[in-house]
Each structure stands twice: as C-alpha cells, then as structure tokens.
XYZ file of C-alpha atoms in Angstrom:
709
model
C -25.932 51.567 -153.699
C -28.683 48.894 -154.701
C -27.965 45.331 -155.819
C -27.716 44.346 -159.206
C -26.745 41.052 -161.335
C -23.327 42.387 -161.419
C -22.795 44.456 -158.316
C -23.715 42.215 -154.510
C -23.998 43.458 -151.442
C -23.257 41.081 -148.606
C -24.857 41.799 -145.150
C -24.039 39.204 -142.341
C -23.633 38.658 -138.525
C -19.712 36.964 -137.435
C -20.883 34.920 -134.829
C -24.024 34.009 -132.899
C -22.581 33.669 -129.550
C -20.151 36.886 -129.986
C -21.171 39.366 -127.052
C -20.762 41.748 -130.375
C -23.368 40.686 -132.622
C -22.338 43.266 -134.945
C -23.187 42.831 -138.801
C -20.241 43.156 -140.953
C -20.965 44.224 -144.701
C -18.695 44.032 -148.289
C -19.755 45.376 -151.577
C -18.232 42.971 -154.967
C -18.357 42.997 -158.474
C -18.938 39.187 -160.243
C -16.757 37.178 -160.516
C -14.965 38.404 -157.365
C -12.321 36.797 -154.868
C -12.204 38.502 -151.372
C -10.428 38.112 -148.227
C -11.834 40.833 -145.053
C -10.713 39.271 -141.737
C -10.766 36.059 -142.099
C -13.833 36.165 -144.328
C -14.164 34.433 -147.350
C -16.560 35.304 -150.661
C -16.556 33.446 -153.549
C -19.162 34.340 -156.255
C -20.946 31.551 -158.161
C -23.271 31.963 -160.673
C -27.052 30.077 -161.390
C -30.080 31.457 -162.370
C -32.474 30.507 -159.786
C -31.317 32.471 -156.031
C -31.295 35.835 -154.986
C -28.664 38.125 -154.689
C -26.545 37.096 -151.313
C -28.838 33.882 -150.173
C -26.139 31.968 -149.096
C -25.188 29.420 -146.711
C -22.253 29.862 -143.940
C -19.853 27.166 -143.503
C -17.986 27.511 -140.506
C -14.424 25.975 -140.291
C -13.673 24.327 -137.240
C -9.734 24.790 -137.173
C -9.857 28.863 -137.887
C -11.897 31.341 -136.894
C -13.881 32.671 -140.365
C -16.896 31.844 -142.473
C -17.281 31.044 -146.270
C -19.622 32.700 -147.815
C -21.646 31.320 -151.340
C -23.728 33.784 -153.323
C -25.019 33.473 -156.085
C -27.107 35.938 -158.787
C -30.349 35.971 -159.750
C -32.648 35.314 -162.665
C -35.604 35.620 -164.241
C -38.555 35.135 -162.376
C -39.822 36.762 -158.739
C -36.692 35.751 -156.568
C -36.760 34.507 -152.424
C -34.797 37.747 -150.595
C -34.167 36.412 -147.448
C -35.395 33.724 -145.027
C -37.517 35.059 -141.981
C -35.937 37.004 -139.367
C -37.079 35.649 -135.676
C -38.742 39.454 -135.656
C -40.632 38.512 -139.002
C -41.948 35.288 -137.622
C -43.361 37.494 -133.587
C -44.583 39.543 -135.967
C -46.856 37.220 -137.576
C -47.274 35.179 -134.606
C -48.728 38.023 -133.213
C -50.930 39.149 -135.742
C -51.907 35.355 -136.574
C -53.839 36.099 -133.127
C -55.818 38.412 -134.075
C -57.083 36.604 -137.529
C -61.177 36.979 -135.800
C -60.615 40.468 -136.345
C -62.939 41.636 -139.106
C -60.911 43.572 -142.514
C -62.770 44.963 -145.515
C -63.762 42.481 -148.021
C -61.193 44.976 -149.783
C -58.818 42.952 -148.047
C -59.571 39.598 -148.323
C -57.912 37.643 -150.200
C -59.795 33.456 -150.536
C -57.187 30.747 -153.055
C -56.361 27.474 -152.965
C -53.314 25.158 -154.425
C -53.456 23.204 -157.114
C -50.041 20.736 -157.826
C -49.623 16.927 -158.781
C -49.501 14.416 -156.776
C -46.551 15.193 -154.524
C -45.402 18.565 -155.500
C -45.122 19.789 -152.634
C -49.233 21.512 -151.914
C -49.024 20.284 -148.579
C -45.683 21.134 -147.207
C -46.047 24.935 -148.698
C -49.565 25.527 -147.227
C -47.658 24.362 -143.557
C -45.144 26.656 -144.298
C -47.890 29.585 -145.202
C -50.150 28.324 -141.530
C -46.554 28.887 -139.969
C -45.444 31.868 -141.526
C -48.410 33.793 -140.936
C -48.679 33.148 -137.031
C -51.764 30.861 -137.492
C -50.235 27.945 -136.262
C -47.951 27.633 -133.067
C -44.999 26.770 -133.664
C -45.234 24.095 -130.868
C -48.120 22.658 -132.705
C -47.111 21.882 -135.679
C -46.298 19.260 -137.954
C -45.646 17.981 -141.191
C -48.879 17.987 -143.387
C -50.730 20.086 -140.720
C -54.254 20.135 -142.456
C -53.940 16.232 -143.812
C -56.058 15.143 -140.873
C -56.238 11.045 -141.894
C -53.409 8.526 -140.829
C -54.389 7.508 -144.502
C -53.421 11.036 -145.974
C -50.284 11.069 -144.074
C -49.354 7.801 -145.490
C -49.832 8.049 -148.676
C -49.066 11.533 -149.644
C -52.295 13.169 -151.005
C -55.128 14.688 -149.910
C -58.488 13.120 -149.438
C -60.534 15.480 -147.209
C -60.364 18.593 -148.454
C -59.479 21.617 -145.195
C -60.184 25.426 -145.305
C -57.795 27.932 -143.111
C -57.926 31.519 -142.720
C -55.160 33.356 -142.027
C -53.974 37.552 -141.318
C -50.722 38.893 -143.266
C -49.892 41.673 -141.817
C -48.607 43.583 -146.010
C -47.617 47.860 -145.985
C -48.577 47.890 -142.513
C -52.789 46.923 -143.476
C -53.995 43.200 -141.785
C -55.271 41.542 -144.750
C -57.227 38.071 -144.074
C -56.118 35.196 -146.461
C -58.867 32.117 -146.429
C -56.653 29.147 -147.807
C -58.983 26.399 -149.436
C -57.353 23.409 -149.972
C -58.072 20.543 -152.695
C -57.835 16.136 -152.847
C -55.412 16.834 -156.438
C -56.838 13.662 -157.488
C -58.983 12.811 -160.351
C -61.603 10.873 -159.138
C -62.491 14.477 -156.783
C -62.449 16.558 -159.589
C -65.765 17.930 -159.008
C -65.048 18.568 -155.413
C -61.652 21.004 -157.124
C -64.759 22.415 -159.284
C -66.802 23.464 -156.693
C -63.880 24.767 -154.462
C -62.003 26.087 -157.169
C -65.962 28.090 -157.971
C -65.575 29.676 -154.256
C -61.949 30.543 -154.470
C -60.691 34.002 -156.760
C -56.998 32.796 -157.574
C -54.537 29.709 -156.748
C -51.053 29.046 -156.233
C -50.357 26.476 -159.296
C -47.420 24.636 -157.363
C -45.540 22.982 -159.456
C -41.927 20.914 -158.988
C -38.464 22.667 -160.095
C -37.163 19.078 -160.897
C -40.275 17.076 -162.269
C -41.931 19.636 -164.377
C -45.610 20.086 -165.500
C -47.587 16.523 -165.023
C -50.723 15.188 -166.073
C -52.856 16.505 -162.359
C -51.031 19.653 -162.503
C -52.745 20.566 -166.304
C -55.988 19.014 -165.559
C -56.612 21.351 -161.900
C -55.217 23.880 -163.977
C -57.807 23.787 -166.089
C -60.873 24.051 -163.786
C -59.280 27.284 -162.500
C -59.221 28.184 -165.969
C -62.623 27.633 -166.652
C -63.562 28.976 -162.847
C -61.316 32.315 -164.339
C -59.168 32.826 -161.300
C -56.053 34.909 -161.182
C -53.268 31.739 -161.307
C -49.780 32.404 -160.079
C -46.630 30.140 -160.456
C -44.836 28.639 -157.794
C -41.734 26.528 -158.118
C -41.843 24.283 -155.215
C -38.140 22.444 -154.090
C -36.017 23.989 -155.759
C -33.151 23.470 -152.998
C -33.277 20.130 -155.094
C -29.888 18.811 -156.818
C -31.545 17.887 -159.636
C -33.473 21.360 -159.539
C -33.680 23.047 -163.610
C -36.459 25.847 -162.792
C -36.008 27.967 -166.330
C -36.621 24.655 -167.704
C -40.229 24.111 -165.884
C -41.100 27.678 -166.773
C -40.180 27.468 -170.041
C -42.304 24.396 -169.895
C -45.986 25.848 -168.229
C -45.132 28.723 -170.580
C -45.234 26.416 -173.467
C -48.285 23.943 -172.547
C -50.339 25.749 -170.228
C -49.979 29.576 -171.700
C -48.705 30.591 -168.549
C -46.787 34.105 -168.759
C -43.917 32.752 -165.755
C -41.888 36.309 -166.003
C -43.102 36.472 -162.656
C -42.685 32.701 -161.187
C -41.876 32.593 -157.939
C -38.991 30.167 -156.933
C -39.015 28.823 -153.293
C -38.693 25.753 -150.879
C -40.740 24.796 -148.225
C -38.317 22.742 -146.813
C -34.448 22.722 -145.734
C -33.033 21.474 -148.405
C -30.474 19.139 -147.122
C -29.036 17.380 -150.878
C -27.924 20.662 -152.179
C -24.923 21.718 -152.298
C -25.592 24.895 -151.353
C -27.517 25.477 -147.445
C -30.716 26.728 -148.174
C -32.170 28.572 -144.867
C -35.445 27.470 -144.289
C -38.637 28.522 -146.059
C -37.669 30.779 -148.694
C -39.404 32.349 -151.041
C -42.899 31.979 -148.340
C -42.675 35.869 -148.109
C -42.865 36.472 -151.443
C -45.571 34.244 -152.258
C -48.306 35.959 -149.424
C -46.905 39.437 -151.404
C -47.881 37.817 -154.614
C -51.287 36.597 -152.964
C -52.044 40.092 -151.497
C -50.773 42.257 -154.882
C -52.429 39.427 -157.853
C -55.596 37.395 -156.169
C -58.154 40.439 -156.566
C -60.617 40.900 -153.433
C -64.177 39.376 -153.535
C -67.135 41.742 -154.687
C -68.503 43.791 -151.760
C -72.300 42.284 -151.797
C -73.834 42.041 -148.501
C -76.234 44.112 -149.503
C -77.822 41.336 -151.668
C -80.002 38.049 -150.666
C -77.920 34.992 -148.819
C -76.356 33.076 -151.175
C -73.466 30.645 -149.846
C -71.801 27.829 -151.771
C -70.940 24.720 -150.062
C -67.498 23.302 -150.972
C -67.280 20.536 -148.173
C -68.860 18.870 -145.113
C -68.717 16.329 -142.566
C -70.311 14.155 -140.565
C -70.153 14.811 -136.437
C -71.374 12.372 -134.021
C -72.291 14.799 -131.487
C -73.405 17.982 -133.651
C -74.294 16.306 -137.260
C -72.854 17.723 -140.691
C -70.749 20.382 -140.397
C -70.982 22.553 -143.998
C -68.291 24.364 -144.985
C -69.140 27.167 -147.190
C -67.781 30.773 -149.209
C -69.975 33.165 -148.729
C -70.854 34.647 -152.224
C -73.736 37.059 -151.648
C -75.039 38.721 -148.411
C -74.637 37.586 -144.529
C -75.715 35.018 -142.391
C -75.394 34.842 -137.995
C -76.428 32.628 -135.552
C -80.334 31.721 -134.961
C -80.792 32.394 -139.328
C -83.420 30.177 -140.420
C -81.360 28.665 -143.848
C -82.606 26.850 -146.472
C -80.455 24.244 -148.507
C -81.961 25.258 -152.522
C -80.801 22.108 -154.339
C -82.254 19.514 -151.314
C -85.053 21.739 -151.073
C -84.565 21.631 -146.344
C -84.198 24.285 -144.149
C -82.787 23.961 -140.667
C -81.802 27.180 -137.747
C -77.607 27.459 -137.825
C -77.154 27.157 -134.228
C -73.103 27.514 -134.764
C -71.712 30.262 -137.115
C -67.855 30.265 -137.286
C -64.420 30.374 -139.341
C -61.881 27.843 -139.684
C -58.210 29.011 -138.612
C -57.771 25.554 -138.895
C -59.644 24.976 -135.804
C -63.379 25.261 -135.307
C -63.536 29.103 -133.976
C -67.379 30.457 -133.482
C -67.936 34.535 -134.566
C -71.509 35.912 -134.295
C -71.272 36.695 -138.006
C -69.643 36.757 -141.548
C -70.291 38.451 -145.069
C -70.368 38.402 -148.193
C -66.849 37.177 -149.756
C -66.028 35.346 -146.035
C -65.101 31.414 -145.770
C -66.768 30.049 -143.053
C -68.587 26.919 -141.270
C -72.040 26.423 -139.717
C -73.672 23.994 -137.515
C -77.379 23.358 -137.803
C -78.020 19.531 -136.554
C -78.032 18.215 -139.917
C -78.738 14.399 -139.843
C -77.537 13.789 -142.911
C -74.910 14.971 -145.656
C -77.057 13.627 -148.330
C -78.741 16.987 -147.396
C -75.909 19.759 -147.786
C -74.470 18.132 -150.886
C -71.206 20.030 -152.042
C -71.875 22.505 -154.850
C -75.430 23.638 -152.971
C -75.938 26.899 -152.352
C -76.995 28.670 -148.896
C -80.017 30.935 -148.459
C -82.034 32.367 -146.251
C -85.829 31.007 -145.757
C -87.974 34.579 -145.067
C -85.596 36.032 -147.866
C -84.406 33.781 -150.794
C -82.098 34.223 -153.398
C -84.037 34.387 -157.270
C -81.310 32.016 -158.681
C -79.178 29.591 -157.282
C -74.806 29.092 -157.864
C -74.834 26.941 -161.428
C -72.536 23.962 -161.525
C -74.583 22.030 -158.916
C -74.867 18.687 -159.738
C -75.023 15.090 -157.397
C -72.184 12.590 -158.386
C -72.804 9.715 -159.763
C -70.642 6.378 -158.942
C -68.259 5.563 -162.134
C -66.848 2.118 -160.811
C -68.402 -0.488 -159.137
C -67.904 -3.996 -156.875
C -69.386 -6.244 -154.474
C -67.826 -6.268 -150.599
C -68.236 -9.015 -148.815
C -66.623 -9.973 -144.598
C -64.658 -12.767 -145.162
C -66.657 -13.709 -141.587
C -70.495 -14.243 -141.963
C -71.232 -13.068 -138.890
C -68.959 -9.574 -140.061
C -72.245 -8.899 -142.501
C -73.953 -6.481 -140.436
C -70.740 -4.569 -138.388
C -69.849 -4.520 -142.467
C -73.680 -2.737 -142.927
C -72.929 -0.214 -139.975
C -69.718 0.129 -141.360
C -70.668 1.685 -144.657
C -73.944 3.439 -143.095
C -71.189 5.491 -140.833
C -68.435 6.133 -144.263
C -71.414 7.425 -146.491
C -72.751 9.824 -144.064
C -69.509 11.327 -144.768
C -69.276 10.806 -147.821
C -72.119 11.122 -150.292
C -70.984 10.310 -153.301
C -70.673 6.687 -151.403
C -73.580 3.810 -152.841
C -74.619 0.591 -151.451
C -77.083 -1.712 -151.543
C -77.492 -5.557 -150.362
C -76.265 -8.529 -152.226
C -75.926 -12.081 -152.111
C -73.445 -14.287 -153.874
C -73.748 -17.892 -153.592
C -69.857 -18.266 -153.693
C -69.395 -15.219 -150.671
C -72.958 -14.879 -148.500
C -74.019 -11.773 -148.139
C -72.797 -8.255 -148.512
C -72.838 -5.124 -150.222
C -72.198 -3.649 -153.575
C -70.853 -0.600 -154.019
C -70.674 1.855 -156.199
C -67.036 4.478 -156.113
C -66.156 8.192 -157.708
C -63.127 5.635 -159.164
C -60.847 3.104 -158.208
C -59.082 5.540 -155.780
C -61.884 6.663 -154.254
C -62.862 2.407 -153.967
C -58.920 1.844 -152.109
C -59.601 4.932 -149.635
C -63.264 2.900 -148.557
C -62.545 -0.387 -148.393
C -58.816 0.237 -146.314
C -60.807 2.960 -143.552
C -63.674 -0.077 -143.254
C -60.444 -2.558 -142.858
C -58.478 0.288 -140.283
C -61.229 2.055 -138.024
C -63.700 -0.876 -138.037
C -61.417 -4.210 -137.439
C -63.218 -5.563 -140.788
C -61.773 -8.018 -142.522
C -63.894 -8.108 -146.751
C -63.380 -9.443 -149.818
C -63.735 -7.350 -152.630
C -64.804 -8.466 -156.119
C -63.413 -7.394 -159.571
C -64.196 -3.251 -160.532
C -66.438 -2.901 -162.552
C -68.185 0.278 -164.368
C -71.757 1.064 -165.296
C -73.202 0.412 -168.010
C -76.243 1.312 -170.724
C -79.033 -2.156 -172.408
C -80.946 -0.718 -174.922
C -84.217 -3.444 -175.059
C -85.738 -4.705 -177.988
C -88.740 -3.053 -176.265
C -87.345 0.660 -176.734
C -86.090 0.785 -173.062
C -82.970 1.355 -171.514
C -81.345 -0.678 -168.741
C -78.432 0.008 -166.424
C -76.237 -2.507 -165.845
C -73.864 -2.324 -162.740
C -74.014 -6.312 -162.044
C -73.236 -8.950 -164.818
C -76.121 -10.741 -162.730
C -78.247 -8.366 -163.791
C -77.820 -8.581 -167.533
C -80.930 -8.619 -169.741
C -80.758 -11.576 -172.096
C -79.844 -11.959 -175.075
C -82.825 -12.144 -176.610
C -84.266 -9.259 -175.551
C -81.287 -6.660 -175.753
C -80.207 -4.586 -179.290
C -76.847 -3.160 -178.305
C -74.619 -2.482 -175.089
C -72.591 0.887 -174.484
C -69.657 1.811 -172.039
C -68.212 4.337 -170.677
C -65.438 5.889 -172.533
C -62.495 8.349 -170.836
C -60.236 10.921 -172.890
C -56.726 9.710 -171.386
C -53.740 11.752 -171.631
C -50.185 10.559 -170.175
C -47.616 12.653 -170.141
C -44.000 10.768 -170.605
C -40.424 11.104 -171.551
C -40.006 10.414 -174.866
C -38.838 6.624 -174.568
C -41.483 5.647 -173.745
C -43.969 6.469 -176.172
C -43.996 3.332 -177.997
C -44.273 1.341 -174.960
C -46.939 3.539 -173.815
C -48.561 3.394 -176.882
C -48.586 -0.133 -177.140
C -50.413 -0.163 -173.831
C -53.249 2.118 -174.801
C -53.364 0.056 -177.448
C -54.002 -3.082 -176.346
C -56.660 -1.969 -174.091
C -59.163 -0.856 -177.434
C -58.018 2.867 -176.726
C -58.645 5.308 -179.935
C -55.449 6.862 -180.342
C -56.426 11.275 -181.507
C -53.505 13.068 -180.904
C -49.580 13.121 -179.962
C -47.294 15.986 -179.447
C -44.186 17.264 -177.501
C -44.677 19.911 -174.994
C -40.995 20.207 -174.595
C -38.041 19.035 -176.644
C -37.688 15.200 -174.458
C -41.858 15.000 -173.130
C -44.617 14.023 -175.322
C -48.255 14.264 -174.704
C -49.878 10.853 -175.997
C -54.400 10.879 -176.017
C -56.740 8.089 -176.015
C -59.809 7.797 -175.913
C -60.543 3.716 -174.754
C -63.034 2.097 -172.541
C -63.635 3.219 -168.575
C -63.975 -1.007 -168.091
C -60.428 -1.518 -169.697
C -58.856 1.292 -167.199
C -60.515 -0.406 -164.214
C -57.776 -2.916 -163.351
C -54.214 -2.871 -163.672
C -53.836 0.109 -166.146
C -52.302 3.173 -163.694
C -49.443 0.463 -163.104
C -48.855 -0.610 -166.039
C -48.533 2.610 -166.830
C -45.968 3.377 -164.310
C -43.814 0.053 -165.105
C -43.310 0.741 -168.286
C -42.356 4.101 -168.031
C -40.058 3.310 -165.452
C -42.139 5.716 -162.843
C -41.509 8.699 -164.723
C -45.091 8.581 -167.176
C -48.300 10.625 -165.277
C -51.798 10.570 -166.698
C -55.219 12.277 -165.714
C -58.714 10.957 -167.854
C -61.938 12.350 -167.745
C -65.832 10.499 -168.829
C -66.539 11.610 -171.801
C -69.827 9.729 -172.536
C -71.334 6.648 -173.800
C -70.340 4.734 -177.240
C -71.454 1.187 -178.600
C -69.727 -1.654 -177.982
C -69.457 -5.277 -178.617
C -69.817 -6.575 -176.267
C -70.929 -10.112 -174.080
C -71.588 -11.623 -170.753
C -68.833 -14.234 -170.124
C -70.428 -17.564 -167.730
C -67.977 -19.492 -165.412
C -69.844 -23.071 -165.542
C -68.428 -25.726 -162.937
C -69.825 -29.149 -163.128
C -72.860 -27.895 -165.435
C -73.517 -25.882 -163.057
C -73.060 -21.457 -163.041
C -71.035 -19.466 -160.821
C -73.213 -16.182 -161.203
C -70.055 -14.459 -158.176
C -67.568 -15.654 -161.848
C -69.683 -13.871 -164.856
C -67.909 -10.548 -166.248
C -68.908 -8.421 -169.122
C -65.948 -8.507 -171.652
C -65.268 -7.820 -175.525
C -66.190 -10.356 -177.836
C -62.916 -10.384 -178.704
C -61.113 -10.436 -175.770
C -63.653 -13.194 -174.392
C -61.558 -16.414 -175.299
C -58.198 -14.868 -173.425
C -60.074 -14.762 -170.554
C -62.293 -17.482 -170.733
C -58.726 -19.740 -171.118
C -57.013 -17.946 -168.027
C -60.002 -18.303 -166.092
C -60.710 -22.010 -166.594
C -56.901 -22.571 -166.112
C -56.459 -21.125 -162.799
C -59.719 -22.607 -161.008
C -58.674 -25.791 -162.470
C -55.356 -25.291 -159.450
C -57.374 -24.376 -157.443
C -60.410 -26.481 -156.872
C -58.989 -29.604 -155.014
C -60.236 -33.037 -156.725
C -63.016 -34.860 -156.389
C -64.369 -38.485 -156.626
C -65.434 -38.073 -159.947
C -64.485 -35.476 -163.266
C -65.156 -31.610 -163.037
C -65.752 -29.943 -166.253
C -64.655 -26.232 -165.876
C -66.175 -24.216 -168.667
C -66.300 -20.837 -169.759
C -69.944 -20.434 -172.207
C -71.120 -17.509 -173.776
C -74.742 -18.042 -173.843
C -74.874 -22.081 -174.510
C -71.583 -22.150 -176.678
C -68.496 -22.724 -174.174
C -65.617 -21.279 -175.840
C -62.472 -22.385 -172.998
C -63.261 -25.736 -171.006
C -60.395 -28.043 -168.455
C -61.636 -30.701 -166.875
C -60.633 -31.525 -163.155
C -59.188 -35.738 -163.468
C -61.578 -38.756 -160.872
C -59.538 -39.551 -157.833
C -59.341 -42.890 -158.381
C -58.822 -46.205 -156.343
C -56.439 -48.476 -157.986
C -58.593 -51.776 -157.685
C -56.769 -53.517 -160.014
C -54.164 -54.234 -157.657
C -54.719 -57.792 -157.024
C -56.584 -58.951 -160.321
C -55.446 -61.417 -162.524
C -58.609 -62.691 -164.392
C -59.535 -60.464 -167.475
C -63.140 -60.576 -166.826
C -63.077 -59.776 -162.981
C -60.699 -56.649 -164.222
C -63.732 -55.436 -166.687
C -66.708 -55.767 -164.168
C -64.682 -54.027 -161.231
C -63.812 -51.179 -163.803
C -67.041 -50.724 -165.492
C -68.883 -50.618 -161.402
C -66.787 -47.881 -160.452
C -67.422 -45.623 -163.503
C -71.493 -46.244 -162.714
C -70.441 -45.304 -159.491
C -68.466 -42.769 -159.979
C -71.111 -40.801 -162.627
C -73.938 -41.902 -160.186
C -71.467 -39.181 -158.181
C -71.432 -36.680 -160.796
C -75.379 -36.642 -161.428
C -75.742 -35.525 -157.324
C -72.187 -34.146 -156.455
C -71.559 -30.685 -156.181
C -68.553 -29.207 -156.281
C -68.134 -26.347 -153.168
C -65.050 -23.621 -154.756
C -63.356 -22.506 -151.404
C -63.076 -18.773 -151.032
C -59.542 -19.589 -151.741
C -59.660 -20.443 -154.881
C -62.791 -17.503 -155.485
C -60.008 -14.945 -153.802
C -57.716 -15.727 -155.851
C -59.464 -15.976 -158.479
C -61.189 -12.791 -158.640
C -57.251 -11.312 -158.714
C -56.938 -12.749 -161.811
C -59.944 -11.407 -162.488
C -58.872 -7.999 -161.832
C -55.264 -8.119 -163.313
C -56.646 -9.916 -166.992
C -60.031 -7.402 -167.039
C-alpha cells in the first residue's frame, strides 16, 4: 500500500548489532500511537519533512525504539538519506566520470545564494554523493582553496567540478560551475551563469530571501536559465520553509510548488535527529529532469567561453572554459578573439575538481587548457576561444573589461619593503586582471602605489593577501572613487586622486558615480535605514513590503558615500538583520570641492580629499581636531587649517612649548624685554621651522577619514 498524507508505512531495523538484521514494518493512520514488540510509533504533523523521515532514539533501560514521524506538506519532500549501497554505487560511478556521454546527457548548472546560506556546504555534499571526492579526502568547503575563503565563509575564486550521476541506469555528466557570491564580482558571476543552462537557487529556510539572492536571480534570469528553488537548513529549529516559499513566489516570482527541501549537514539543534544528506538525491534528480541539455553543435567552428583563469608558476595561465560550439584537442592552435593572441594548446582536460587530462573536448563540456600563456590579460574572463585556422564568424556576447571603481593608496610601513610590495602586486595581478596599480609618492608616507579595485571587498582581500602571503606591513589610505571633471576647454578628465584634480578656474563641473542600492530589512528598522541613506545624500526611490514583516527600500546615492562605513552602519542599525545589494548606474553632476589640510601654512597632500560642499565644514572640523591631538607640540605655535582653495573653513592651533623665563625676574622692564626676546625667537623659528607629522598621526587621521567621509 502506498504512503499518503493519512496513511504511512514505517520500515526499520531493530538493531545494527543484532545478528538477524531483519526489517520490521508497521502501518498506521494519523493521528496514531502504537506499541508493537516494544517499538513505539508517535506521529507528529509538520509540513517540511517526508513521511517516515525520523530520528531513532534508543532507550538505555529497555530495548526498543521511539520513532517520530512527520507527514509531508507542499514542495518536493526529501525521501530518505542515502544508504551505504547508494554511496558505494555513487563512488563507483564517480570513478568513471572521464567516460564520454552524449550531449543530451550533459547538464551544466551553477549554485547561486546569499552569503552563509549553505552554498559551499551543498556543493560539498553533491561532490560526496556522486563519488567525485572520496570520503577520506573530503573536507568542509572543499571547493574553497584559500584560507581567507574558509575564514570568511565566502567564495572569492570560483571553481568547477565534473560529476557523474546514474539516473534510471543511465550515466549523466553534471558540470557544477561555482560562483563568487559578492556584488563586487557580479561580472564574473554573469559569465559563469552564461556558461550554464540552469541554476540551483539556494535559500536558507530560517532566514529567507536576502538582497544578494535577488541580485543573482536577476542575473540568472537575464541569461534565461532554468532555476530550481532549494530550501536549505530545514533542520534548524527556526526553519520556516513554507514562509520562505511564499517569499520566493512573491518577491522573485518563481513557482515554489516543486521547491526541494534539503539539509546538507546533520541537524544537531533540532528536537528531531535528521539523517545526513537529506534531499540531496532529489536535487540531483531535479538537475537531470529540469535543466535542459546543451545543444549538439560539435560540427560548427570552435567557440568557447572563458569563465575564469589563474596563473601557475610552472605552466603559465590556466584557462577555465565552457565549449559552446565545436571541439578542441591537445595541439590545436587557438585564438583569443578579444585580445587577438594565439597559442598552441599544450594540455586539455576536465575539472573534477582536480585537473584530469583528456584527449578531446566536445560542445557542451566544461574543461581547462594550458598553452604557456604568460599573462592573465591575454585570456580575460568573458573572452571567446576559437581555432586560429577556422575562426568563428562572431564572438560570444557579453565580454567587457573589468573597470576599477574604488581606489586607495598602499604604502609600506617600512620604506625598504617598496620593491617587495611592487613584486607582490605584480604576482597578484597575474591572477587578478581587475587589479590596477601605478606608483605614487607621498610626502608623508614615502613611495607606494595607487591601486584600483572592483569594490570594497576586493580591496580588503588584496590588502589581506599582501600582508599574509608576502609578509608586508601596509598603510592603506582612505578609499576614493573615480570622478569625471568637465573642463572649461571641453575636455573630460578622470580623476581618482585629489592631488590630480584640476584647478578651480579650469574646471566647469565634477561628476561622481552613483549606485542603486536595495536594502532588505525587517519592518522595525525601516526608519533607521532610511535615516542612514538620507544622511549619505541618498535619493529615495521606492519602498515595498515583500512580506508582512519585511520591506525592500531602494535608494540612489553616490558611490563615494558607500566606500566608508556604510555597510557597518547598516548592520549596526538593523542589529545584523538587514542586507544590501547595489549596482553602478552611471555618473551624475554634484557640487564637489577639494578640501585641503594645511599645517603651519604648508599643504599636506595625503590628507586632501574630494567632498561634497555641504559636508566640507563637518569633515574639516573633525580632521583639524584630530590632528591637534596627534601632532606633537613644537617650540612655536602651529596653525592647523582646513581650506577650500584660499578660504579657511576650520582651524585649530597647537600652542608653543614655552620656557618660564620670568621665574626669577622682579623688575618690570626686564620682564618686558625677556618676553619680547622670546616672542622674536619663536617668530624666527616659525618662519624657518618645519613640522614633521608622525606616521602614527597619519594612520589615525586616515582611519578617521574612512569614518567621516
């Protein structure tokens, strides 16, 4: 008899250690409570577990079991955890993953999710279930190779993995293309999604839809991918899969009647013990059933989309690609259509997830190639690979060069490390074509580099890698953005450094980049977040309630207002519950000025900033007060001024160190003469004296700039 919502059949073994491990079964209808051969069956209705999926608790004082059964609700319910035989068959199939299958049995998919929604954990479980990675080699976040990725719980460098899955006794090739989840790498995510036909949308069943979830879904929809909703972490006590399903349907517009409920880890906090790997088989089956296969275009001229590349010290640049049309084999002469460079393919293979060489790859497959390429710039993400002798007529759409949006100065604390910093940046640039840098000299911090990044996270990652991998101690200046200056003569100058800003008389206007930001927050924090956006010169656009208790707030605001502590303030004001996503929408004209800091009449270029006119006084006042605390007192009076051109808008003064020359004087004339002599001496000292600002003061002021800008 088949199991239904009102009728369930339980089948389980009494003991693993008993010699006759026979299965015992019992039928019952809900609600029911039975005792059969010292086995208790207690039925509880919950809507996110499959029939008969239960934890088995052994009583210490009597032989028996207590089974908690839960009836199935909406969505695709996980049937059972994989058995040992399933794992054995999967491991056997995984060892045969290099065997060719027709293009109709190839599935290329990606996993898209918000940070900490279980994307890497789910990828680990898929690799383990398909036998791609043996259990003894398995570790958490297997596809995240960098220590920084494991510590932060984010994906920085995307990976790919080829898996083999048996479905209806037929082998299928599943190519997982991992994606970084942060908005800074949205272009890389778009190219990875362009290499797929489908995607798993992973949403935490306890947290629901977040801002980055929406951003990645929209990218997937732009690439016309088949999206499979997956609700992860259903074993958590606070999991509400039905509410999250409604959120996905209302916010994203996806049909969640077939959403898959899963848990990639063992649920230790739930009152019910969950078997490991719940719902993973259903996910693998859904990938085969729902995601369309690639087209069989092996006869056409070669076209392959590059979705990642990295530099190997011994083999040069290794290129990850998806074959759209044609075939490629070892020894072929290939051409990169955007860069115009041609090479011979020395090695061709697949990623599973380690590199495994093959003789030839066909349309629809995902692989890698090595061709002794010396620079990552020759094989950029989004470029098209074709044969040199049989060129494709048209390259694949969507390619663009990475454009840095955030700039900052990197200076070594020890001046002797300048050459080491340059070598380290050159090595990082081999792996990261989006990193730009040029030499910069500062009167305060010596020699360093002005570096361009995709965003704040990209900047933090590069700085941390320089300090960890190359043992460098660095000072980072306040981040800035690229401004466009419209000059009187009609020229347009791009300026990322305040010192490069043209004189006021030669510029007509200044434009700054604006972003569209979407904040998802519980309704209790709407006022605090709107106040934050308004303080950052935000232009309110829209507010809508995606559910009864959660709202989406959309603003347009300058990128310069976000590169400071905007994200920290967002998390602080919402007690960690809000999330955000932004995208650059273009440049707009703003009333911007250059704020200079003068110490003893001399301008200090490293402390110059480009600010909005309305905020100039507050920032100038904060900087001068901080400098007064940090600069040591001199033998003469030192004025500290914040200036706009020649106009002083804020000023502080360090009083001189004076000697008490009047201690033993009683005559009025001598007193006046000594005071006038001391004043004349200090006047001469001020005229020829030079104030040395200590490096600690610069570091403290730079930290203050990051907070107030």
